[in-house]
Amino acid sequence: MPTIHFVLADGSQRSVTAPAGTSLMEAARQNRIPGVIAQCGGACVCATCHVYVELAWLNRLAPPDDMESGMLESAWEPRANSRLACQVPLTQALDGIVARVPARQAD
Amino acid sequence: MIATILIIGAGQAGAQAIDTLRREGFKGRLVLVGDEPHLPYQRPPLSKKFLSGDMPAERLPFRHQSFYDDHGVELKLGVSALKCDPAARRVTLSTGETVDYDRLLLCLGADSRRLTCPGADLAGVHYLRGIADVPAIQAGLKPGARVVVIGGGYIGLETAATARTRGCTVHVLEMADRVMNRVVAANVSEYFAHEHRTQGVKIVCNTRVVRLEGNGRVERVVCAEGDSYETDLLIVGVGAIANTQIAREAGLACDNGIVVDEYCRTSDPAIYAAGDCTYHPSLRFDQRVRLESVDNAFEQAKTAALNMLDRPTVHDRVPWFWSDQFDNKLLIVGLSQGHDQQVTRGDPATRSFTVCYLKGGELLAVEAINHSKDYMAARKLIAERARPNLDKLADPTVALKDSC
């Protein structure tokens, strides 16, 4: 099972594991990572699972599709490494991925 | 002092209320009663990825059992609440047990509206509301199976798309003159009907089912116009009705749902309600509404939880909804009733366009088809009562957020 390191808004770190085949969002939700709300449950329609993926890991991910990019524009403080965690499927190759949780999510 | 909070209903709202109560420091006894024998789970995938088999059952629950154990939540699953005595602040459960509460939260949800025509009680008439409804439908979704869907709303069309993807022959029977007629514009209905027809779904509008026929099990759907449809699998999606029985019997005010105020309080000061079962004020739209929506369940539950802890919080949301049909995503925000103007941005032929509704110049609602940018921009603009420039609004090369 890949390990995911979430860096919280206060700078602290939470490391969790989640089965490959689930999403980065599900890893956050099942482990109750503060700041990841994931309201819609993975349908890519709420932008409340927004995270910043560390650059070293970002280029290992398939780029966001139009739907995700459009959502990210209205996420809270989007940056070049913004992703919706629900659109990031976990694989063993992502073992060790680092994702920063923003201070807020979209309303 | 609030020693015990009892939540009836283990869906989206119930699960969210638990989360908020514990996060906000409630240390007392927390009991969650749910009539399905499952941990609180997500319902939207039931007509989408879970039905199609693309999402395994273990991914449906919001959280694992350990979350409830770690947070001291007494789960009573597969248990119904039979009776509520507001004077004694006591609820009687189907196990015979009683639970005394200081605050009660009703997250009773809604149930499928049932057919009442002759034959409606035949075996093989399926409704889709919970996990338990899914296996029988899935078992029937075989290549070549003749699937009939009664009702061209969200559930009907999502289910039809899934059945078609699984190789079934699919008819959708809709009473109105177009699909999703109560929730989207005519050109959006037309777009989705076209998408379904392109995929091979047969959509029949202006047709009224008058009876179901079969020998013990439904075999045929007969319509008023005399046409009939042979079926191996019949799925009914003709709307939902709020679950209010226990609330009504307890004497709480009900009207198209449990009546609550903007604090999610019912007519009894110790009882709150959240989610699909509530008939609540929409502050933005200045009307009472009953919504079947993830966002509403989630946000009302949060609001109710905070108010139960005596932290006055108002529920003030612009409602939003979505539907997945084939590879299309329909995103809706706001309530379009009462609009006096309608503007379409973009060309449906591009498979991405947006319908905007205005009233007195204010943006009221938006239906965005495969267009998340417009949808997200609209969520903010509608809340702010923005007044778009109509020329800019009609120009899809101008971002919606820049039209105001």
Short mmCIF file of C-alpha atoms in Angstrom, two decimals:
data_model
loop_
_atom_site.label_atom_id
_atom_site.label_comp_id
_atom_site.label_asym_id
_atom_site.label_seq_id
_atom_site.Cartn_x
_atom_site.Cartn_y
_atom_site.Cartn_z
CA MET A 1 0.00 0.00 0.00
CA PRO A 2 1.42 3.41 -0.93
CA THR A 3 2.23 5.82 1.87
CA ILE A 4 1.01 9.40 1.51
CA HIS A 5 2.50 12.31 3.40
CA PHE A 6 0.01 15.12 3.96
CA VAL A 7 1.49 18.43 5.09
CA LEU A 8 -1.25 20.27 6.94
CA ALA A 9 -1.91 24.00 6.82
CA ASP A 10 -0.20 24.41 10.23
CA GLY A 11 2.97 22.80 8.85
CA SER A 12 2.58 19.49 10.68
CA GLN A 13 2.73 16.25 8.75
CA ARG A 14 0.42 13.23 8.74
CA SER A 15 1.55 10.07 7.01
CA VAL A 16 -1.09 7.52 6.07
CA THR A 17 -1.41 4.47 3.86
CA ALA A 18 -4.20 3.69 1.43
CA PRO A 19 -4.83 0.86 -1.01
CA ALA A 20 -3.65 1.30 -4.59
CA GLY A 21 -6.69 1.82 -6.80
CA THR A 22 -8.31 4.27 -4.42
CA SER A 23 -7.76 8.02 -4.75
CA LEU A 24 -5.66 10.53 -2.88
CA MET A 25 -8.95 12.08 -1.71
CA GLU A 26 -10.13 8.78 -0.23
CA ALA A 27 -6.82 8.44 1.62
CA ALA A 28 -7.43 11.88 3.14
CA ARG A 29 -11.08 11.26 3.96
CA GLN A 30 -10.63 7.82 5.51
CA ASN A 31 -7.85 9.24 7.67
CA ARG A 32 -9.75 12.43 8.42
CA ILE A 33 -7.01 14.75 7.20
CA PRO A 34 -8.08 18.23 8.37
CA GLY A 35 -8.71 20.66 5.54
CA VAL A 36 -9.72 18.07 2.94
CA ILE A 37 -13.51 18.24 2.86
CA ALA A 38 -14.27 16.13 -0.23
CA GLN A 39 -17.91 17.02 -0.20
CA CYS A 40 -19.00 15.45 -3.49
CA GLY A 41 -17.18 12.20 -2.82
CA GLY A 42 -15.02 12.12 -5.90
CA ALA A 43 -17.29 13.30 -8.72
CA CYS A 44 -15.05 16.30 -9.52
CA VAL A 45 -17.86 18.77 -8.85
CA CYS A 46 -17.03 20.60 -5.60
CA ALA A 47 -13.30 21.51 -5.51
CA THR A 48 -13.12 20.87 -1.75
CA CYS A 49 -10.36 18.24 -1.95
CA HIS A 50 -7.86 20.68 -3.43
CA VAL A 51 -4.21 19.95 -2.52
CA TYR A 52 -0.80 21.13 -3.68
CA VAL A 53 1.26 18.19 -4.91
CA GLU A 54 5.01 18.49 -4.31
CA LEU A 55 6.71 19.18 -7.61
CA ALA A 56 8.84 16.04 -7.47
CA TRP A 57 5.62 14.02 -7.60
CA LEU A 58 3.53 16.23 -9.82
CA ASN A 59 5.08 15.10 -13.09
CA ARG A 60 4.40 11.47 -12.24
CA LEU A 61 0.67 12.18 -12.40
CA ALA A 62 -1.44 12.27 -15.54
CA PRO A 63 -2.22 15.95 -16.13
CA PRO A 64 -5.65 17.26 -15.08
CA ASP A 65 -8.42 17.01 -17.68
CA ASP A 66 -10.56 20.00 -18.71
CA MET A 67 -13.17 19.30 -16.04
CA GLU A 68 -10.58 19.28 -13.23
CA SER A 69 -8.72 22.31 -14.62
CA GLY A 70 -11.97 24.26 -14.75
CA MET A 71 -12.75 23.35 -11.16
CA LEU A 72 -9.25 24.27 -10.00
CA GLU A 73 -9.59 27.80 -11.37
CA SER A 74 -12.12 28.50 -8.65
CA ALA A 75 -10.39 26.50 -5.93
CA TRP A 76 -9.04 28.49 -3.00
CA GLU A 77 -5.65 29.98 -4.01
CA PRO A 78 -4.84 27.71 -6.95
CA ARG A 79 -1.18 27.28 -7.92
CA ALA A 80 0.66 25.51 -10.71
CA ASN A 81 0.84 22.34 -8.60
CA SER A 82 -2.83 22.37 -7.57
CA ARG A 83 -4.80 19.14 -8.01
CA LEU A 84 -8.11 17.80 -6.89
CA ALA A 85 -7.18 14.84 -4.74
CA CYS A 86 -10.20 12.89 -6.02
CA GLN A 87 -8.70 12.92 -9.50
CA VAL A 88 -5.40 11.39 -8.40
CA PRO A 89 -5.56 7.58 -8.41
CA LEU A 90 -3.04 5.98 -6.06
CA THR A 91 -0.58 3.46 -7.41
CA GLN A 92 2.43 1.79 -5.86
CA ALA A 93 4.59 4.13 -7.96
CA LEU A 94 3.22 7.02 -5.86
CA ASP A 95 4.52 5.50 -2.63
CA GLY A 96 5.87 8.48 -0.67
CA ILE A 97 3.89 11.20 -2.47
CA VAL A 98 3.73 14.52 -0.61
CA ALA A 99 0.59 16.67 -0.77
CA ARG A 100 0.11 19.99 0.99
CA VAL A 101 -3.33 20.89 2.30
CA PRO A 102 -4.39 24.51 1.68
CA ALA A 103 -5.54 26.72 4.53
CA ARG A 104 -9.06 26.77 3.08
CA GLN A 105 -11.23 25.08 0.50
CA ALA A 106 -13.72 26.56 -1.94
CA ASP A 107 -17.12 27.48 -0.46
CA MET B 1 -26.00 20.49 29.74
CA ILE B 2 -26.13 18.47 26.55
CA ALA B 3 -25.18 14.95 27.54
CA THR B 4 -26.65 12.93 24.69
CA ILE B 5 -27.13 13.74 21.03
CA LEU B 6 -29.12 11.19 19.06
CA ILE B 7 -29.01 11.19 15.27
CA ILE B 8 -31.60 9.24 13.32
CA GLY B 9 -30.51 8.51 9.76
CA ALA B 10 -27.05 7.34 8.74
CA GLY B 11 -26.73 8.94 5.32
CA GLN B 12 -24.73 11.93 4.14
CA ALA B 13 -26.26 14.28 6.72
CA GLY B 14 -25.97 11.89 9.67
CA ALA B 15 -22.34 11.11 8.89
CA GLN B 16 -21.45 14.78 8.50
CA ALA B 17 -23.17 15.75 11.74
CA ILE B 18 -21.06 13.17 13.61
CA ASP B 19 -17.92 14.60 12.07
CA THR B 20 -18.77 18.20 12.95
CA LEU B 21 -19.93 17.41 16.49
CA ARG B 22 -16.72 15.61 17.39
CA ARG B 23 -14.50 18.09 15.55
CA GLU B 24 -16.18 20.93 17.45
CA GLY B 25 -15.47 19.27 20.75
CA PHE B 26 -18.72 17.58 21.73
CA LYS B 27 -17.64 15.01 24.33
CA GLY B 28 -21.00 13.56 25.30
CA ARG B 29 -22.82 10.42 24.23
CA LEU B 30 -23.32 10.32 20.47
CA VAL B 31 -25.69 7.74 19.02
CA LEU B 32 -26.28 7.16 15.30
CA VAL B 33 -29.28 5.07 14.26
CA GLY B 34 -29.60 3.88 10.66
CA ASP B 35 -32.09 1.45 9.20
CA GLU B 36 -29.69 0.05 6.62
CA PRO B 37 -27.13 -2.48 7.91
CA HIS B 38 -24.23 -0.49 6.44
CA LEU B 39 -21.76 2.11 7.66
CA PRO B 40 -22.82 5.55 6.41
CA TYR B 41 -22.13 5.56 2.67
CA GLN B 42 -22.27 7.74 -0.41
CA ARG B 43 -25.49 7.45 -2.36
CA PRO B 44 -24.66 9.22 -5.66
CA PRO B 45 -22.55 6.33 -7.05
CA LEU B 46 -25.50 3.94 -6.69
CA SER B 47 -26.89 4.99 -10.08
CA LYS B 48 -23.45 5.62 -11.55
CA LYS B 49 -20.10 3.89 -10.91
CA PHE B 50 -21.31 1.47 -8.28
CA LEU B 51 -24.17 0.26 -10.47
CA SER B 52 -21.85 -0.14 -13.45
CA GLY B 53 -19.46 -2.21 -11.32
CA ASP B 54 -16.65 0.33 -11.68
CA MET B 55 -16.59 1.07 -7.96
CA PRO B 56 -16.34 -1.72 -5.38
CA ALA B 57 -18.62 -1.72 -2.33
CA GLU B 58 -15.74 -1.05 0.07
CA ARG B 59 -15.28 2.40 -1.47
CA LEU B 60 -18.84 3.51 -0.73
CA PRO B 61 -18.57 4.24 3.03
CA PHE B 62 -17.44 7.74 3.99
CA ARG B 63 -15.28 6.32 6.73
CA HIS B 64 -14.18 2.98 8.11
CA GLN B 65 -15.58 1.41 11.29
CA SER B 66 -12.44 2.54 13.14
CA PHE B 67 -13.49 6.20 12.78
CA TYR B 68 -16.68 5.56 14.73
CA ASP B 69 -14.84 3.47 17.31
CA ASP B 70 -12.10 6.06 17.75
CA HIS B 71 -14.62 8.87 18.16
CA GLY B 72 -16.89 7.09 20.59
CA VAL B 73 -19.91 6.92 18.29
CA GLU B 74 -22.53 4.34 19.20
CA LEU B 75 -23.63 2.92 15.87
CA LYS B 76 -27.01 1.24 15.77
CA LEU B 77 -27.19 0.02 12.19
CA GLY B 78 -29.97 -2.09 10.74
CA VAL B 79 -32.15 -0.48 13.40
CA SER B 80 -35.19 1.74 12.83
CA ALA B 81 -36.51 4.50 15.04
CA LEU B 82 -40.19 3.74 15.60
CA LYS B 83 -41.43 6.50 17.81
CA CYS B 84 -40.33 9.80 19.23
CA ASP B 85 -41.78 11.27 22.41
CA PRO B 86 -40.72 14.94 22.41
CA ALA B 87 -42.11 15.59 25.90
CA ALA B 88 -39.98 12.84 27.42
CA ARG B 89 -37.16 13.44 24.88
CA ARG B 90 -37.13 9.73 24.22
CA VAL B 91 -36.94 7.65 21.04
CA THR B 92 -38.04 4.02 20.82
CA LEU B 93 -36.07 1.79 18.46
CA SER B 94 -37.07 -1.34 16.55
CA THR B 95 -34.91 -3.35 18.94
CA GLY B 96 -37.28 -2.36 21.76
CA GLU B 97 -34.57 -0.22 23.26
CA THR B 98 -35.20 3.44 24.11
CA VAL B 99 -32.69 6.28 23.86
CA ASP B 100 -33.13 9.47 25.90
CA TYR B 101 -31.69 12.54 24.23
CA ASP B 102 -30.93 16.14 25.00
CA ARG B 103 -30.78 17.00 21.31
CA LEU B 104 -32.22 14.95 18.47
CA LEU B 105 -31.19 15.32 14.82
CA LEU B 106 -33.46 13.86 12.16
CA CYS B 107 -31.66 12.96 8.93
CA LEU B 108 -34.44 10.79 7.57
CA GLY B 109 -33.78 11.31 3.88
CA ALA B 110 -36.33 10.64 1.18
CA ASP B 111 -37.74 7.46 -0.30
CA SER B 112 -38.63 6.57 -3.87
CA ARG B 113 -42.08 7.57 -5.02
CA ARG B 114 -43.85 4.31 -5.84
CA LEU B 115 -45.96 3.45 -8.85
CA THR B 116 -49.62 3.01 -8.04
CA CYS B 117 -50.91 1.63 -11.36
CA PRO B 118 -52.26 -1.92 -11.66
CA GLY B 119 -49.37 -4.39 -11.59
CA ALA B 120 -47.15 -2.09 -9.54
CA ASP B 121 -46.84 -4.82 -6.92
CA LEU B 122 -45.51 -7.44 -9.38
CA ALA B 123 -42.07 -8.87 -8.73
CA GLY B 124 -39.29 -7.36 -10.81
CA VAL B 125 -40.30 -3.71 -10.33
CA HIS B 126 -37.12 -2.04 -9.13
CA TYR B 127 -36.48 1.24 -7.36
CA LEU B 128 -32.99 2.58 -6.71
CA ARG B 129 -32.45 4.18 -3.34
CA GLY B 130 -30.04 2.10 -1.29
CA ILE B 131 -27.29 -0.50 -1.58
CA ALA B 132 -29.85 -3.27 -1.11
CA ASP B 133 -31.60 -2.25 -4.34
CA VAL B 134 -28.48 -2.62 -6.46
CA PRO B 135 -27.68 -6.37 -6.73
CA ALA B 136 -31.01 -7.28 -8.32
CA ILE B 137 -30.67 -4.48 -10.87
CA GLN B 138 -27.04 -5.36 -11.59
CA ALA B 139 -27.97 -9.01 -12.12
CA GLY B 140 -30.41 -7.93 -14.82
CA LEU B 141 -27.99 -5.66 -16.67
CA LYS B 142 -26.89 -8.30 -19.15
CA PRO B 143 -26.07 -7.68 -22.81
CA GLY B 144 -29.29 -7.83 -24.79
CA ALA B 145 -31.55 -7.60 -21.74
CA ARG B 146 -34.63 -5.48 -22.41
CA VAL B 147 -34.51 -2.72 -19.81
CA VAL B 148 -37.40 -0.30 -19.37
CA VAL B 149 -36.90 2.80 -17.24
CA ILE B 150 -39.99 4.67 -16.12
CA GLY B 151 -39.11 8.32 -15.54
CA GLY B 152 -36.66 10.52 -17.44
CA GLY B 153 -35.18 12.34 -14.45
CA TYR B 154 -31.67 12.11 -12.99
CA ILE B 155 -31.99 8.56 -11.63
CA GLY B 156 -33.80 7.29 -14.71
CA LEU B 157 -31.32 8.72 -17.18
CA GLU B 158 -28.22 7.81 -15.19
CA THR B 159 -29.51 4.26 -14.83
CA ALA B 160 -30.43 4.14 -18.52
CA ALA B 161 -26.91 5.24 -19.47
CA THR B 162 -25.37 2.58 -17.24
CA ALA B 163 -27.67 -0.12 -18.65
CA ARG B 164 -26.90 0.90 -22.21
CA THR B 165 -23.17 0.85 -21.48
CA ARG B 166 -23.64 -2.71 -20.26
CA GLY B 167 -25.16 -3.66 -23.61
CA CYS B 168 -28.83 -3.69 -22.71
CA THR B 169 -31.65 -2.55 -24.97
CA VAL B 170 -33.05 0.47 -23.13
CA HIS B 171 -36.34 2.35 -23.31
CA VAL B 172 -36.94 5.42 -21.15
CA LEU B 173 -40.63 6.31 -20.73
CA GLU B 174 -41.27 9.91 -19.72
CA MET B 175 -44.66 11.43 -19.01
CA ALA B 176 -43.67 15.03 -19.83
CA ASP B 177 -42.79 16.35 -23.26
CA ARG B 178 -39.06 16.24 -22.50
CA VAL B 179 -36.59 14.56 -20.15
CA MET B 180 -35.55 16.28 -16.88
CA ASN B 181 -38.29 18.80 -17.64
CA ARG B 182 -38.55 20.05 -14.07
CA VAL B 183 -34.85 20.71 -13.60
CA VAL B 184 -33.28 21.90 -16.85
CA ALA B 185 -33.90 24.18 -19.84
CA ALA B 186 -35.48 22.83 -23.02
CA ASN B 187 -32.19 22.93 -24.95
CA VAL B 188 -30.45 21.01 -22.14
CA SER B 189 -33.19 18.36 -22.26
CA GLU B 190 -32.79 18.21 -26.00
CA TYR B 191 -29.02 17.84 -25.70
CA PHE B 192 -29.26 14.95 -23.23
CA ALA B 193 -32.02 13.22 -25.18
CA HIS B 194 -29.79 13.45 -28.25
CA GLU B 195 -26.81 12.07 -26.35
CA HIS B 196 -28.88 9.13 -25.15
CA ARG B 197 -30.34 8.46 -28.58
CA THR B 198 -26.88 8.59 -30.15
CA GLN B 199 -25.84 5.88 -27.72
CA GLY B 200 -28.86 3.80 -28.66
CA VAL B 201 -31.22 4.56 -25.77
CA LYS B 202 -34.81 4.89 -26.96
CA ILE B 203 -36.48 7.85 -25.26
CA VAL B 204 -40.25 8.05 -25.44
CA CYS B 205 -41.81 11.28 -24.12
CA ASN B 206 -45.48 12.25 -23.65
CA THR B 207 -46.28 8.74 -22.55
CA ARG B 208 -48.14 7.65 -19.44
CA VAL B 209 -47.76 4.18 -17.96
CA VAL B 210 -51.19 2.79 -17.10
CA ARG B 211 -50.39 -0.77 -16.05
CA LEU B 212 -47.74 -3.42 -15.67
CA GLU B 213 -48.49 -6.92 -16.87
CA GLY B 214 -46.89 -10.28 -16.23
CA ASN B 215 -47.37 -13.67 -14.72
CA GLY B 216 -46.26 -13.03 -11.14
CA ARG B 217 -43.35 -11.02 -12.46
CA VAL B 218 -43.46 -7.90 -14.63
CA GLU B 219 -43.06 -8.72 -18.33
CA ARG B 220 -44.69 -5.77 -20.06
CA VAL B 221 -45.29 -2.05 -19.51
CA VAL B 222 -48.48 -0.72 -21.05
CA CYS B 223 -49.01 2.97 -21.78
CA ALA B 224 -52.18 5.05 -22.17
CA GLU B 225 -51.55 5.51 -25.87
CA GLY B 226 -51.79 1.74 -26.29
CA ASP B 227 -48.12 1.13 -26.92
CA SER B 228 -46.42 -1.47 -24.75
CA TYR B 229 -42.86 -2.47 -23.97
CA GLU B 230 -41.64 -5.99 -23.20
CA THR B 231 -39.15 -5.97 -20.37
CA ASP B 232 -36.66 -8.19 -18.56
CA LEU B 233 -35.77 -5.48 -16.07
CA LEU B 234 -37.97 -2.56 -15.03
CA ILE B 235 -36.51 0.37 -13.12
CA VAL B 236 -38.72 3.13 -11.76
CA GLY B 237 -37.35 6.63 -11.12
CA VAL B 238 -40.35 8.90 -10.68
CA GLY B 239 -39.16 11.11 -7.87
CA ALA B 240 -38.84 10.91 -4.13
CA ILE B 241 -40.89 11.78 -1.08
CA ALA B 242 -39.42 13.06 2.17
CA ASN B 243 -39.44 10.60 5.05
CA THR B 244 -41.43 12.38 7.72
CA GLN B 245 -43.50 9.73 9.45
CA ILE B 246 -41.78 9.70 12.83
CA ALA B 247 -41.68 13.51 12.81
CA ARG B 248 -45.37 13.85 11.98
CA GLU B 249 -46.33 11.32 14.63
CA ALA B 250 -44.25 13.26 17.13
CA GLY B 251 -46.29 16.36 16.31
CA LEU B 252 -43.53 18.27 14.52
CA ALA B 253 -44.62 20.69 11.82
CA CYS B 254 -44.35 19.04 8.40
CA ASP B 255 -45.20 20.30 4.93
CA ASN B 256 -43.52 18.66 1.94
CA GLY B 257 -40.86 17.69 4.48
CA ILE B 258 -39.98 18.45 8.08
CA VAL B 259 -40.33 22.20 8.54
CA VAL B 260 -37.12 23.75 9.87
CA ASP B 261 -35.86 27.30 10.19
CA GLU B 262 -32.53 28.63 8.93
CA TYR B 263 -30.89 27.16 12.04
CA CYS B 264 -32.21 23.69 11.03
CA ARG B 265 -34.48 23.70 14.09
CA THR B 266 -37.83 21.96 13.87
CA SER B 267 -40.93 23.16 15.69
CA ASP B 268 -39.55 21.43 18.82
CA PRO B 269 -36.57 23.33 20.28
CA ALA B 270 -34.67 20.12 21.12
CA ILE B 271 -35.13 18.58 17.68
CA TYR B 272 -33.22 19.51 14.54
CA ALA B 273 -33.40 18.13 11.01
CA ALA B 274 -31.05 18.10 8.02
CA GLY B 275 -30.90 16.88 4.43
CA ASP B 276 -33.46 15.61 1.95
CA CYS B 277 -36.19 15.34 4.60
CA THR B 278 -36.30 19.07 5.40
CA TYR B 279 -38.53 21.80 4.06
CA HIS B 280 -36.33 24.77 4.77
CA PRO B 281 -35.91 28.44 3.96
CA SER B 282 -33.52 29.31 1.16
CA LEU B 283 -32.27 32.77 2.14
CA ARG B 284 -30.79 33.50 -1.29
CA PHE B 285 -34.00 32.57 -3.11
CA ASP B 286 -36.45 33.82 -0.49
CA GLN B 287 -38.61 30.71 -0.57
CA ARG B 288 -39.03 27.42 1.24
CA VAL B 289 -37.50 24.49 -0.57
CA ARG B 290 -36.99 20.78 -0.22
CA LEU B 291 -33.78 19.67 -1.92
CA GLU B 292 -32.38 16.29 -2.81
CA SER B 293 -28.74 17.22 -2.80
CA VAL B 294 -25.43 16.15 -1.33
CA ASP B 295 -24.42 19.75 -0.66
CA ASN B 296 -27.62 20.52 1.17
CA ALA B 297 -27.37 17.41 3.36
CA PHE B 298 -23.74 18.14 4.14
CA GLU B 299 -24.19 21.82 4.91
CA GLN B 300 -27.43 21.53 6.85
CA ALA B 301 -25.88 18.79 8.98
CA LYS B 302 -22.95 21.05 9.80
CA THR B 303 -25.29 23.91 10.62
CA ALA B 304 -27.53 21.73 12.76
CA ALA B 305 -24.52 20.29 14.63
CA LEU B 306 -23.19 23.76 15.47
CA ASN B 307 -26.59 24.98 16.60
CA MET B 308 -27.09 21.89 18.77
CA LEU B 309 -23.88 22.94 20.50
CA ASP B 310 -25.39 26.40 21.02
CA ARG B 311 -23.21 28.07 18.41
CA PRO B 312 -25.75 30.01 16.37
CA THR B 313 -25.12 29.35 12.68
CA VAL B 314 -27.37 30.07 9.72
CA HIS B 315 -27.82 27.77 6.71
CA ASP B 316 -27.43 30.01 3.68
CA ARG B 317 -26.37 28.15 0.55
CA VAL B 318 -26.84 28.40 -3.16
CA PRO B 319 -27.97 24.85 -4.00
CA TRP B 320 -26.03 22.79 -6.51
CA PHE B 321 -26.53 19.44 -8.17
CA TRP B 322 -24.83 17.22 -10.71
CA SER B 323 -25.56 14.28 -12.93
CA ASP B 324 -23.27 11.95 -14.89
CA GLN B 325 -24.73 10.43 -18.06
CA PHE B 326 -22.40 8.57 -20.43
CA ASP B 327 -19.36 10.84 -20.64
CA ASN B 328 -21.39 13.99 -19.91
CA LYS B 329 -21.41 15.95 -16.71
CA LEU B 330 -24.41 18.15 -16.01
CA LEU B 331 -23.68 20.79 -13.37
CA ILE B 332 -26.50 22.88 -11.96
CA VAL B 333 -26.28 25.73 -9.50
CA GLY B 334 -29.06 27.95 -8.19
CA LEU B 335 -32.82 27.68 -8.61
CA SER B 336 -34.22 28.83 -11.93
CA GLN B 337 -37.91 29.18 -10.93
CA GLY B 338 -39.17 32.69 -11.48
CA HIS B 339 -36.55 33.67 -14.07
CA ASP B 340 -37.46 36.30 -16.64
CA GLN B 341 -34.53 35.82 -18.97
CA GLN B 342 -32.51 32.91 -20.31
CA VAL B 343 -29.17 33.10 -22.10
CA THR B 344 -27.25 30.21 -23.66
CA ARG B 345 -23.47 30.47 -23.82
CA GLY B 346 -21.80 28.32 -26.45
CA ASP B 347 -23.06 25.78 -28.94
CA PRO B 348 -24.51 22.45 -27.78
CA ALA B 349 -22.95 20.90 -30.90
CA THR B 350 -19.54 21.36 -29.22
CA ARG B 351 -20.81 19.20 -26.32
CA SER B 352 -20.00 21.99 -23.89
CA PHE B 353 -22.38 24.89 -23.22
CA THR B 354 -24.06 26.78 -20.44
CA VAL B 355 -27.58 28.06 -19.86
CA CYS B 356 -27.89 31.11 -17.58
CA TYR B 357 -31.11 32.28 -15.95
CA LEU B 358 -31.69 35.81 -14.76
CA LYS B 359 -34.37 37.63 -12.86
CA GLY B 360 -34.48 41.41 -12.90
CA GLY B 361 -30.93 41.36 -14.23
CA GLU B 362 -29.56 39.18 -11.40
CA LEU B 363 -27.98 35.82 -12.14
CA LEU B 364 -30.34 33.23 -10.65
CA ALA B 365 -29.18 29.82 -11.86
CA VAL B 366 -26.83 28.13 -14.30
CA GLU B 367 -26.86 24.78 -16.04
CA ALA B 368 -23.39 23.95 -17.31
CA ILE B 369 -22.87 20.98 -19.57
CA ASN B 370 -19.29 19.71 -19.48
CA HIS B 371 -18.19 23.19 -18.42
CA SER B 372 -16.81 23.30 -14.89
CA LYS B 373 -15.39 26.81 -15.26
CA ASP B 374 -18.78 28.41 -15.86
CA TYR B 375 -20.31 26.31 -13.11
CA MET B 376 -17.74 27.25 -10.47
CA ALA B 377 -17.83 30.91 -11.46
CA ALA B 378 -21.63 30.86 -11.25
CA ARG B 379 -21.62 29.48 -7.71
CA LYS B 380 -19.89 32.64 -6.55
CA LEU B 381 -21.78 35.05 -8.79
CA ILE B 382 -25.21 33.74 -7.83
CA ALA B 383 -24.39 33.99 -4.13
CA GLU B 384 -23.26 37.58 -4.68
CA ARG B 385 -26.43 38.42 -6.64
CA ALA B 386 -24.22 39.53 -9.52
CA ARG B 387 -25.75 41.36 -12.48
CA PRO B 388 -24.05 40.22 -15.68
CA ASN B 389 -23.65 42.34 -18.79
CA LEU B 390 -25.88 40.51 -21.25
CA ASP B 391 -23.60 40.92 -24.26
CA LYS B 392 -20.65 39.52 -22.34
CA LEU B 393 -22.81 36.79 -20.85
CA ALA B 394 -23.89 35.60 -24.29
CA ASP B 395 -20.28 35.55 -25.53
CA PRO B 396 -18.66 32.22 -24.62
CA THR B 397 -15.20 33.67 -25.31
CA VAL B 398 -15.70 35.97 -22.30
CA ALA B 399 -15.24 34.05 -19.04
CA LEU B 400 -18.45 33.98 -17.02
CA LYS B 401 -16.64 35.49 -14.06
CA ASP B 402 -15.72 38.48 -16.27
CA SER B 403 -19.29 39.07 -17.46
CA CYS B 404 -20.26 41.03 -14.36
#
